[in-house]
XYZ file of C-alpha atoms in Angstrom:
581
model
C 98.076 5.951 48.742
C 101.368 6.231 46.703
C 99.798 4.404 43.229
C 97.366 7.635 42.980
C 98.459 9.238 39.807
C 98.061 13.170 38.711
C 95.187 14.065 35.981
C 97.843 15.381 34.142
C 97.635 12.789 31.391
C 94.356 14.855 30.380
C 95.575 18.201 29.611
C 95.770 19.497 26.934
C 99.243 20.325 26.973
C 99.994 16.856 27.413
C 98.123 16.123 24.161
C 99.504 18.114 22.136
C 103.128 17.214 22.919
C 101.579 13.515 22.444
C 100.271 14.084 19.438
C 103.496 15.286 17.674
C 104.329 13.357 14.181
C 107.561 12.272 15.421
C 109.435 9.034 13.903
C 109.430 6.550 16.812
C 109.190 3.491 17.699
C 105.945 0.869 17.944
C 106.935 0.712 21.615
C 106.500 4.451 21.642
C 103.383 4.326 19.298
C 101.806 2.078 22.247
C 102.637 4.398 25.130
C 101.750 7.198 23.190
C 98.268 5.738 21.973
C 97.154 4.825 25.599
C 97.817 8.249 26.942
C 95.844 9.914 24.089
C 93.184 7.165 25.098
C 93.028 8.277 28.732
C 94.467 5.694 29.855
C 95.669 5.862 33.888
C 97.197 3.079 35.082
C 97.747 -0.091 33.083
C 98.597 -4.112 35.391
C 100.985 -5.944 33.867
C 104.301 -8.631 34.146
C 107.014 -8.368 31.712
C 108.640 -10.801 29.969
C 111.055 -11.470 27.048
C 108.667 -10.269 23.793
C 107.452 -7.237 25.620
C 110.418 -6.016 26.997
C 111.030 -2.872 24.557
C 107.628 -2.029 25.835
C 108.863 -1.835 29.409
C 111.461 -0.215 28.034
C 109.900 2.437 26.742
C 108.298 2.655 30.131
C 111.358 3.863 31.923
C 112.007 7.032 32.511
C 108.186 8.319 31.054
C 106.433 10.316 33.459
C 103.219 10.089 32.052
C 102.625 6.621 31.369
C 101.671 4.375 35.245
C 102.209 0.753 35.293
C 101.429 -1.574 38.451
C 103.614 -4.749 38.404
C 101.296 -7.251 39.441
C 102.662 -10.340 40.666
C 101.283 -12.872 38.384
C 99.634 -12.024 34.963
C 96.021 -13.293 35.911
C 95.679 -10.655 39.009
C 97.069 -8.101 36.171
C 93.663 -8.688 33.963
C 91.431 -9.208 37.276
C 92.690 -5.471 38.470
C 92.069 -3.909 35.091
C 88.524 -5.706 35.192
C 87.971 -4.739 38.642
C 89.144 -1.206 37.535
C 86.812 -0.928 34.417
C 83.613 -2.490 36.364
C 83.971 0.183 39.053
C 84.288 3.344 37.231
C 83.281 2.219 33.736
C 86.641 3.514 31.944
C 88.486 0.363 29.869
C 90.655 -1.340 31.834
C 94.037 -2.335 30.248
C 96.881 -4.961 30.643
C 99.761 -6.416 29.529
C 101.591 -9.482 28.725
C 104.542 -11.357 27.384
C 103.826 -14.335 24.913
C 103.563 -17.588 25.839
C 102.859 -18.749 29.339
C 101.733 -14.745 29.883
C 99.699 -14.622 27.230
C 97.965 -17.755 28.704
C 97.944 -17.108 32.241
C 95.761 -14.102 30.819
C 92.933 -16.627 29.073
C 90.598 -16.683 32.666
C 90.947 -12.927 33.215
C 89.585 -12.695 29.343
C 86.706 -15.591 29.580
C 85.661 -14.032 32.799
C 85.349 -10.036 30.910
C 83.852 -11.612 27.869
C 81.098 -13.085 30.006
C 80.072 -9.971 31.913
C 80.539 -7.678 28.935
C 83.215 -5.411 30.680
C 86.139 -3.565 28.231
C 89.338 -4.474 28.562
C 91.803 -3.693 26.227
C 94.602 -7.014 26.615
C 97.979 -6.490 24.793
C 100.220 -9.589 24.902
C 103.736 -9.806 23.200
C 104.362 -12.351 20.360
C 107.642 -13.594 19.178
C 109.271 -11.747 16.331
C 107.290 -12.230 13.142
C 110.142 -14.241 11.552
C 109.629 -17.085 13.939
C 105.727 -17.044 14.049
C 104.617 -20.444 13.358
C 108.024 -22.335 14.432
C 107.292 -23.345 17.767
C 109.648 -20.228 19.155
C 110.327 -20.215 22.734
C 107.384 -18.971 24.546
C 105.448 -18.833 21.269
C 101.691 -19.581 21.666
C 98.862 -18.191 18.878
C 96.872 -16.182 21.833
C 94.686 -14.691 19.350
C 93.348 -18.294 18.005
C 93.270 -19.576 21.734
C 91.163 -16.672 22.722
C 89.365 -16.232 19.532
C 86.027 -17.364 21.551
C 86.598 -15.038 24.187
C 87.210 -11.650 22.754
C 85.097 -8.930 20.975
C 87.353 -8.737 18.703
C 91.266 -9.920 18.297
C 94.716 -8.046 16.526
C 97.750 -8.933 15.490
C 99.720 -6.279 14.578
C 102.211 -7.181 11.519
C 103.558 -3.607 10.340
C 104.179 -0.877 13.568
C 102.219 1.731 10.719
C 99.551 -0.077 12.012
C 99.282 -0.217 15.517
C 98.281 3.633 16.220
C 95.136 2.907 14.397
C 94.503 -0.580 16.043
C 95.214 1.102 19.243
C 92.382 3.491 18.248
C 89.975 1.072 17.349
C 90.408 -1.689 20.104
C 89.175 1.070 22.150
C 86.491 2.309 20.298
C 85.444 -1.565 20.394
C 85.731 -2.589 23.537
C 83.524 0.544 24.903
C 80.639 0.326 22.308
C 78.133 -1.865 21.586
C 77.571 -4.677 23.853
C 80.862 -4.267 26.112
C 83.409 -6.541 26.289
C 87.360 -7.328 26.023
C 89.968 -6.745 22.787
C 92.989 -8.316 22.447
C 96.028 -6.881 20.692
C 99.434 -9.111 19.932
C 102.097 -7.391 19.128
C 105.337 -9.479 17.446
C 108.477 -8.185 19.060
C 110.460 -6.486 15.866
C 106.507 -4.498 15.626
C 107.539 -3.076 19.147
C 110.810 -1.905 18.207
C 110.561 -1.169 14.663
C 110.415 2.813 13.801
C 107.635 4.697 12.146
C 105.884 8.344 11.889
C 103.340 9.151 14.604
C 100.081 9.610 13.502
C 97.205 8.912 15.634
C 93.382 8.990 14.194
C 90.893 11.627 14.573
C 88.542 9.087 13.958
C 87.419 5.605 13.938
C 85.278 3.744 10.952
C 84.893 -0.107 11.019
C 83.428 -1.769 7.940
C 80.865 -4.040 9.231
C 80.831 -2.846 13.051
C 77.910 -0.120 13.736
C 76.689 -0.422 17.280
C 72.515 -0.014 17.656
C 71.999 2.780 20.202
C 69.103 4.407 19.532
C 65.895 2.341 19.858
C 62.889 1.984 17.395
C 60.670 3.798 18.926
C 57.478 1.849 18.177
C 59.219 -0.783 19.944
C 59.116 1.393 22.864
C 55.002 2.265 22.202
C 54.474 -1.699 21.811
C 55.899 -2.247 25.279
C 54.790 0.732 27.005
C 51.277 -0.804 25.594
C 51.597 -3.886 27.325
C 52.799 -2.690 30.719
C 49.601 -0.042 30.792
C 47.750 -3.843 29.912
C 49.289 -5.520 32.670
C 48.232 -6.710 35.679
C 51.347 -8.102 37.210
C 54.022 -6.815 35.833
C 57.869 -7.312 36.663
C 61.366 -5.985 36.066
C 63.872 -7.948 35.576
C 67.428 -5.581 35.954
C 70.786 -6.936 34.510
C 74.527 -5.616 34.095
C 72.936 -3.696 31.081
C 71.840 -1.116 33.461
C 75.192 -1.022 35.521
C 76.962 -0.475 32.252
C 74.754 1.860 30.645
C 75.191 3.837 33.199
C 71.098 3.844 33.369
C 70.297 3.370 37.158
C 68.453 6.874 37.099
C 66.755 6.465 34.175
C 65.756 3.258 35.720
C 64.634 4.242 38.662
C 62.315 6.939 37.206
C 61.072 4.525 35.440
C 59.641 2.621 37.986
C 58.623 5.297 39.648
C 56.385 5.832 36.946
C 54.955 2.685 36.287
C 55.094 1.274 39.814
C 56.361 -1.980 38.601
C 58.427 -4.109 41.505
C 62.316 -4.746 40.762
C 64.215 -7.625 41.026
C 67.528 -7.709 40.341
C 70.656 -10.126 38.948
C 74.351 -10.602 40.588
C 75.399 -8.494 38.425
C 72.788 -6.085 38.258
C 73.047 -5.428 41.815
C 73.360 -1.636 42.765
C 71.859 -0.798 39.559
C 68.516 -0.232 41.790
C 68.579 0.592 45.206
C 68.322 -2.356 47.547
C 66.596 -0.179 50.028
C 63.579 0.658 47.246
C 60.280 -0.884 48.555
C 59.594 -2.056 45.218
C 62.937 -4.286 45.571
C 62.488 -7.427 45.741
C 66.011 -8.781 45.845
C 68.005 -10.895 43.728
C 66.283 -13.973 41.847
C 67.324 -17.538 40.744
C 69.165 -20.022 42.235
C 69.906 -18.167 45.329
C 67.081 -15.192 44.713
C 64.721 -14.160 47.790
C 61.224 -16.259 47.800
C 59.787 -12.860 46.538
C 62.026 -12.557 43.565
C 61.172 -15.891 42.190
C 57.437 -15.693 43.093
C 57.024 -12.915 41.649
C 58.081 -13.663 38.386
C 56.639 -17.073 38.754
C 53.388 -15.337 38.842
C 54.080 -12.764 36.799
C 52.225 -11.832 33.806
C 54.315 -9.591 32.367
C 58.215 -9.481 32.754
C 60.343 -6.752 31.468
C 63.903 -7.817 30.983
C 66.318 -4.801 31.256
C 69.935 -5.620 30.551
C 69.531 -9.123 31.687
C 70.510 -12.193 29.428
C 68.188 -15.028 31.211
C 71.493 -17.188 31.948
C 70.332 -20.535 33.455
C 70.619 -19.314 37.124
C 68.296 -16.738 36.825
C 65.656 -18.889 34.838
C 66.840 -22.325 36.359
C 64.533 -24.962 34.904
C 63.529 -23.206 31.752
C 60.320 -24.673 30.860
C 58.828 -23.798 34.433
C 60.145 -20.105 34.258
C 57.682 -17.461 34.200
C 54.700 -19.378 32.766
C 52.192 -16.950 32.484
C 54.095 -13.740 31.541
C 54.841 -12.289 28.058
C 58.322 -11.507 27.792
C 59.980 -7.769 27.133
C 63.789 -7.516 26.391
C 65.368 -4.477 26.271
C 69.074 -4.862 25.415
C 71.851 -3.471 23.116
C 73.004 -6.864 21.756
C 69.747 -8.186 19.393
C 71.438 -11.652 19.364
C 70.367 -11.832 23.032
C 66.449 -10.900 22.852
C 65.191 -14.330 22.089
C 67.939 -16.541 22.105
C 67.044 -18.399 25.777
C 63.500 -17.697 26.134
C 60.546 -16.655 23.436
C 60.283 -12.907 23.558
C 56.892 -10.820 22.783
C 58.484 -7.742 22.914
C 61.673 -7.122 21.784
C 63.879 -3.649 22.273
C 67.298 -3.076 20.688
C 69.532 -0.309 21.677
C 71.026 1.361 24.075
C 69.514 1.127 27.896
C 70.269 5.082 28.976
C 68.592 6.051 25.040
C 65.221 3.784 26.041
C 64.371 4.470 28.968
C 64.835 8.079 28.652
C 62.447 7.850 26.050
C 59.941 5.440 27.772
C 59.876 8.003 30.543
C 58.633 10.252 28.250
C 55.254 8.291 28.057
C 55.466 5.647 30.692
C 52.718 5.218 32.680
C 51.221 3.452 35.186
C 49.996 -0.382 35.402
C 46.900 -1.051 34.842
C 46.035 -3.207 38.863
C 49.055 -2.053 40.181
C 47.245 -1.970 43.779
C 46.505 -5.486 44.408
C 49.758 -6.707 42.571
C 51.745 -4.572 44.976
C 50.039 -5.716 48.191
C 50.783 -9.461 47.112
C 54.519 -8.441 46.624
C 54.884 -6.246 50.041
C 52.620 -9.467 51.604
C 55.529 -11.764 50.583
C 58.514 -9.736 51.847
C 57.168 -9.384 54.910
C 56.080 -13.503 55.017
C 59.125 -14.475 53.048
C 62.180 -12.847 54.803
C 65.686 -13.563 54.013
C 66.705 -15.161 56.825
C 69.075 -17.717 58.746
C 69.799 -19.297 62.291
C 71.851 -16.919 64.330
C 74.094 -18.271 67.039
C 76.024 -16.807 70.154
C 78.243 -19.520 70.277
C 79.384 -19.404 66.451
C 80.426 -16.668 64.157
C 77.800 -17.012 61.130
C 78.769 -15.481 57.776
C 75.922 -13.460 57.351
C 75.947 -11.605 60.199
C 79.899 -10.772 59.361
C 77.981 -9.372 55.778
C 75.271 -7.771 56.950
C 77.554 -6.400 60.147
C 80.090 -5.111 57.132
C 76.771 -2.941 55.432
C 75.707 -1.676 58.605
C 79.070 -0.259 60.002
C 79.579 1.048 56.874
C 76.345 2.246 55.826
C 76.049 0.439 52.565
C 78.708 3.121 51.583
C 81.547 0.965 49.725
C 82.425 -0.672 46.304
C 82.215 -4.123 47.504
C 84.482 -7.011 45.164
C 83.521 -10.709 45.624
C 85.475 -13.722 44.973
C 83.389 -17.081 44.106
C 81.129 -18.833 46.082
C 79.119 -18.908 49.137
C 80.215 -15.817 50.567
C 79.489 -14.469 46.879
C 75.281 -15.375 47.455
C 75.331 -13.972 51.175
C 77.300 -10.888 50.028
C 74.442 -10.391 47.395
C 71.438 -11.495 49.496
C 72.763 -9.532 52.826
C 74.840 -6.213 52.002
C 72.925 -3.077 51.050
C 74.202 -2.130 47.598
C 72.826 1.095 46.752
C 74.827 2.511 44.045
C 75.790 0.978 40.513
C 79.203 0.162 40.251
C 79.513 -0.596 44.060
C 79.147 -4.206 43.401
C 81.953 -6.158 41.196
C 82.426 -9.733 40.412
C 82.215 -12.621 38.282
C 79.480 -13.714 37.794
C 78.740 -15.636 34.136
C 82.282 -17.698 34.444
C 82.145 -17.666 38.019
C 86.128 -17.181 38.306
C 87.903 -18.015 42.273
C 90.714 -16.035 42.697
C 88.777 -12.538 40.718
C 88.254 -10.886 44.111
C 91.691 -9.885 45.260
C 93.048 -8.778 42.459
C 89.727 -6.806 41.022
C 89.703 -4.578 44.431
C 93.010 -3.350 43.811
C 91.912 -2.352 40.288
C 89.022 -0.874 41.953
C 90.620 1.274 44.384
C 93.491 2.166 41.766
C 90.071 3.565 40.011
C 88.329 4.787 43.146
C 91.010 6.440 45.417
C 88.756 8.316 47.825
C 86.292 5.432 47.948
C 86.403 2.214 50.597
C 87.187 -0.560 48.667
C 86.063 -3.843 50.123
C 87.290 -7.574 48.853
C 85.297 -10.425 50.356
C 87.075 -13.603 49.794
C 86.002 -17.341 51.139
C 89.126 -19.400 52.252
C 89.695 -20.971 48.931
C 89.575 -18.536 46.265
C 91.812 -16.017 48.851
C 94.775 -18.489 48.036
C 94.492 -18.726 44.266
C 96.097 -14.897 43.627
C 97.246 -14.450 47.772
C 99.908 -13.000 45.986
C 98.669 -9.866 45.066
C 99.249 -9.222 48.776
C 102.326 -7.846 47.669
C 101.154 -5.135 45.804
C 98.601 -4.090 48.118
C 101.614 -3.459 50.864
C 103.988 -1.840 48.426
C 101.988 0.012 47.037
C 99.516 0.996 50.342
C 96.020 0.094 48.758
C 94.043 0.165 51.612
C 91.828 -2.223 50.429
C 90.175 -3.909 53.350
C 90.269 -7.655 53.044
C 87.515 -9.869 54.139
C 87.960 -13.661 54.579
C 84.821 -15.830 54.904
C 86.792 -19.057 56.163
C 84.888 -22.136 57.032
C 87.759 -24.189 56.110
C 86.351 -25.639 53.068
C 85.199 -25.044 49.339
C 81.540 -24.111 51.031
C 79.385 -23.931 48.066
C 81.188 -27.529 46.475
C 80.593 -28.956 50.019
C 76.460 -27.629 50.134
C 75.875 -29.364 46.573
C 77.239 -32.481 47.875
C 75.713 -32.420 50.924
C 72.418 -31.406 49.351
C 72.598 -32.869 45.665
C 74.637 -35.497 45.957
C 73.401 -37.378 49.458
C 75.901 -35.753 52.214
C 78.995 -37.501 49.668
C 81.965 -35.309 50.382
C 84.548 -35.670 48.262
C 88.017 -33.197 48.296
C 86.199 -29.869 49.804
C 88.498 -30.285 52.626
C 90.685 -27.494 53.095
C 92.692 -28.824 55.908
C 96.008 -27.266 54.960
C 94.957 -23.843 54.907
C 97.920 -20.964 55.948
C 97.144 -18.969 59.011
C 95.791 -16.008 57.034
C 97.129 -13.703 59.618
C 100.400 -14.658 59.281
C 100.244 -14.664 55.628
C 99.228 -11.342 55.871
C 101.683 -10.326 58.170
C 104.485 -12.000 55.921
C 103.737 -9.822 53.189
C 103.740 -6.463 55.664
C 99.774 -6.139 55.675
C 97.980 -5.749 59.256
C 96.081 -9.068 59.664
C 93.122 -9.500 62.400
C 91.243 -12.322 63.428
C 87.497 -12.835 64.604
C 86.027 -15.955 65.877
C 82.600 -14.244 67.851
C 80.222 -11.364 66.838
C 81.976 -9.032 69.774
C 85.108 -9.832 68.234
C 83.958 -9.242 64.299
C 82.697 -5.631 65.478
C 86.124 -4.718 67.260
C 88.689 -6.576 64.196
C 86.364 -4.454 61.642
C 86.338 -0.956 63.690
C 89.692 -1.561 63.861
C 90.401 -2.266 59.944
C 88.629 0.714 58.866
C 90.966 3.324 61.573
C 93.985 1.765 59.991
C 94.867 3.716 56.823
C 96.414 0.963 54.674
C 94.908 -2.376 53.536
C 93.963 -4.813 56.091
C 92.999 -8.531 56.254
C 90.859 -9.610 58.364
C 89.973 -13.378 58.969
C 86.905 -14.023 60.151
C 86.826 -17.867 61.110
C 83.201 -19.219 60.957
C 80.174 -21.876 61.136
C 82.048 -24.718 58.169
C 77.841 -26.207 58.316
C 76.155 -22.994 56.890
C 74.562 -23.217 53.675
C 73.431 -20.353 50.982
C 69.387 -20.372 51.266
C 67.362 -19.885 49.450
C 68.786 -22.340 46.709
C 66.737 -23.766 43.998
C 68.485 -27.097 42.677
C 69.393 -27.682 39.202
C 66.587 -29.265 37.253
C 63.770 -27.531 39.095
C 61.672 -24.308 38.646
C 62.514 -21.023 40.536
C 59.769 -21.423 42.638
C 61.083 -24.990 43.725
C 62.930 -23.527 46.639
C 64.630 -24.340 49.606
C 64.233 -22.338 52.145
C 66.375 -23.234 54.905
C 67.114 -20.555 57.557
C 64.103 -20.624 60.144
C 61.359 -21.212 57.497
């Protein structure tokens, strides 16, 4: 596709000429920094205060910039970029209404720990603090959302901040930086000089773990009887998923996995046992229902995994292992705690790890519920069902995709029925829970992916909140394949109300809808429709021989919910089951 850029931004010829003390400007300094950072391709919309920036753009052939068409698909496509090869994503911003637009994009990276580096314009520094035109104080609005926040007041400055937003946002417990930069900073001249090295007084990320930490756990698994693992987004972004798995291997212990966790162990494992929570398999929440032991790796216990907290896990000790100590503890009592870097401690569990101590029985009683406990739901040859379209997706393509998800329903079937195998093949939002992320975060994540088959599944609703990004996939021929779930309503608002709130619909209607062919076809893409399983098989053969991106609506059931679903204010094994069960 034409947006795949050249390597040669990492040669070392390249670096040198980068690195040359020249006297230019903070526009310059900016470019200049990103390159030496690795940087390949940065989203962004211009506007008044960054316009030297863009300036400096033109005419560089080292430095790639996608115009997006609206600043918050700019920040999903870097997130969707850093989530799917692990690299920190970057965009940009003017101030003002750009800076804002950018606030979702940020909450939503803060909450799943993914590094962004955000650089938004700011009036000249004259006029800070006079109301300005298109003045807004981004870094006290998203002072709550960020690692860590800049604002750059001499251009001497902004190599080094460069440097160390970086360094930040890709250390440590993950997450987003922002950088504002005044307009005079961006055009104002000084000497390049970019650091060798980075030292922040107060910021020294734990990576290596305390070792007796380790023993003390290790310990308590050999003690246990019926032990579980609990695997978060720490594994994803540790990069950790074969350290994990040969852990389990050697303890035997049965896996079950978060949203965003999800690839991190193979689904296909027979000690998998799905995803748990809210809308976790019966096995999943059983299991750690009955669990005597549960071993939290990279997983925060957010309120949809534990749902009613006093009724999670009763009987189980608690291990955390994560690289952010203010999480072990902080939602439920922990017996073992384990600070520091996922990769660092389970390559040195491995070292000792050993079995469980009844690992036999504790294993038939998991493999006995699978098999009881299926996931399941009411197929129909009269109506297209959304999880068949999933689960037909993961067989025609053999599980063999990075797979983006906007929010809702089609979200929870996308994570109960497609086979993710690999970390990093699974990307969305999943603490904020932002519509309109999966889109935009699947053209980041085949920017960061070329050779890889790049799938966004979208329900009806959050597909119009960035449709726009359309545009950029037909410029620009991403051949992202584009999956619409459309029931012709906000599905998971409509299930709570139907469920939770007595069958009281109120404004899930989405009567109104645009013929999502057509829309596609407006902006130049191939659109398809399917309204039966025959027809799903043929529109999706057909996406994947076309070489550019391709939507593809797939018009079914409006009455299917998400089961299994535990309701707020109940325990995770205070499920319904739904389906045929």
């Amino acid at each position: 596709m034409s947006i795949v850029y050249s390597e040669a931004g990492s040669t070392a010829d390249l670096r040198n000429r980068l690195l040359q003390p020249d006297r230019i400007s903070g526009s310059e300094i900016l470019l200049r920094s990103l390159l030496l950072e690795g940087v390949e391709c940065v989203f962004g919309y211009p506007g008044g205060n960054v316009l030297y920036i863009y300036d400096a753009m033109h005419g560089n052939p080292d430095f790639k910039h996608l115009l997006t068409r609206h600043e918050q698909g700019a920040i999903h496509a870097a997130d969707g970029y850093a989530r799917s090869t692990g690299k920190v994503g970057v965009c940009i911003a003017t101030s003002g209404p750009g800076a804002t637009n950018l606030v979702t994009g940020i909450a939503t990276a803060y909450m799943d720990s993914v590094p962004l580096v955000v650089i938004t314009g700011n009036v000249p520094s004259p006029l800070i603090g006079s109301d300005a035109f298109q003045e807004a104080d981004i870094t006290g609005i998203t002072m709550p959302i960020t690692k860590h926040s800049y604002f750059v007041r001499n251009v001497e400055d902004l190599a080094r901040t460069v440097r160390e937003a970086f360094y930040i946002a890709n250390t440590g417990r993950k997450g987003p930086v922002l950088i504002d930069i005044p307009k005079d900073v961006s055009a104002a001249l000084a000497e390049f000089v970019y650091p060798e090295t980075v030292s922040i007084r107060g910021y020294r990320p734990v990576a290596e773990a305390d070792e007796a930490q380790i023993d003390a756990l290790l310990d308590a698994i050999e003690q246990a009887e019926r032990p579980v693992i609990l695997a978060g987004g720490g594994v994803v972004y540790a990069d950790a998923s074969a350290e994990l798995l040969e852990f389990v291997s050697r303890t035997e212990i049965p896996v079950t996995t978060t949203l965003l966790g999800l690839g991190g162990f193979p689904s296909g494992h027979e000690l998998s046992m799905g995803m748990p929570g809210m809308h976790g398999t019966y096995t999943a929440n059983m299991a750690m229902t009955e669990a005597d032991l549960i071993i939290s790796i990279g997983a925060r216990f957010d309120d949809r995994v534990t749902m009613k907290l006093d009724g999670f896990a009763p009987h189980a000790a608690i291990a955390h292992i994560d690289i952010d100590p203010a999480e072990i503890g902080k939602n439920v009592k922990t017996q073992y705690p384990v600070v520091g870097d996922i990769k660092a401690v389970l390559n040195l569990a491995n070292r000792k790890a050993k079995r469980a101590a009844r690992a036999e029985s504790w294993l038939r009683r998991i493999q006995q519920m699978k098999i009881e406990y299926p996931l399941v739901y009411k197929d129909s040859e009269q109506e297209l069902k959304p999880q068949y379209v999933i689960q037909m997706i993961g067989e025609m393509t053999g599980g063999e995709a990075i797979v983006t998800t906007d929010v809702g329903q089609h979200q929870m079937w996308a994570a109960q029925y497609f086979p993710f195998r690999r970390a990093r093949s699974q990307i969305t939002s999943g603490g904020l829970g932002t519509m309109g992320f999966g889109l935009p975060s699947a053209m980041g994540a085949q920017i960061g992916n070329p050779d890889k088959l790049v799938i966004s599944i979208n329900g009806d609703g959050g597909m119009q909140m960035c449709a726009q990004e359309l545009a950029v996939c037909a410029i620009h021929q991403i051949p992202v394949k584009i999956v619409v779930i459309n029931n012709g309503v906000l599905g998971m608002i409509r299930q709570w109300q139907e469920i939770v709130y007595e069958g009281r619909l109120s404004h899930c209607d989405l009567a109104g809808s645009p013929d999502f062919v057509k829309l596609a076809e407006a902006y130049g893409i191939k659109g398809l429709r399917a309204t039966s399983k025959e027809e799903a098989r043929r529109a999706w053969q057909e996406a994947m021989e076309i070489p550019g991106p391709v939507l593809i609506d797939f018009v079914v059931s409006q009455e299917e919910f998400v089961f299994p679903m535990v309701p707020q204010g109940k325990a995770i094994n205070e499920m319904i089951l739904g389906g045929e069960q």
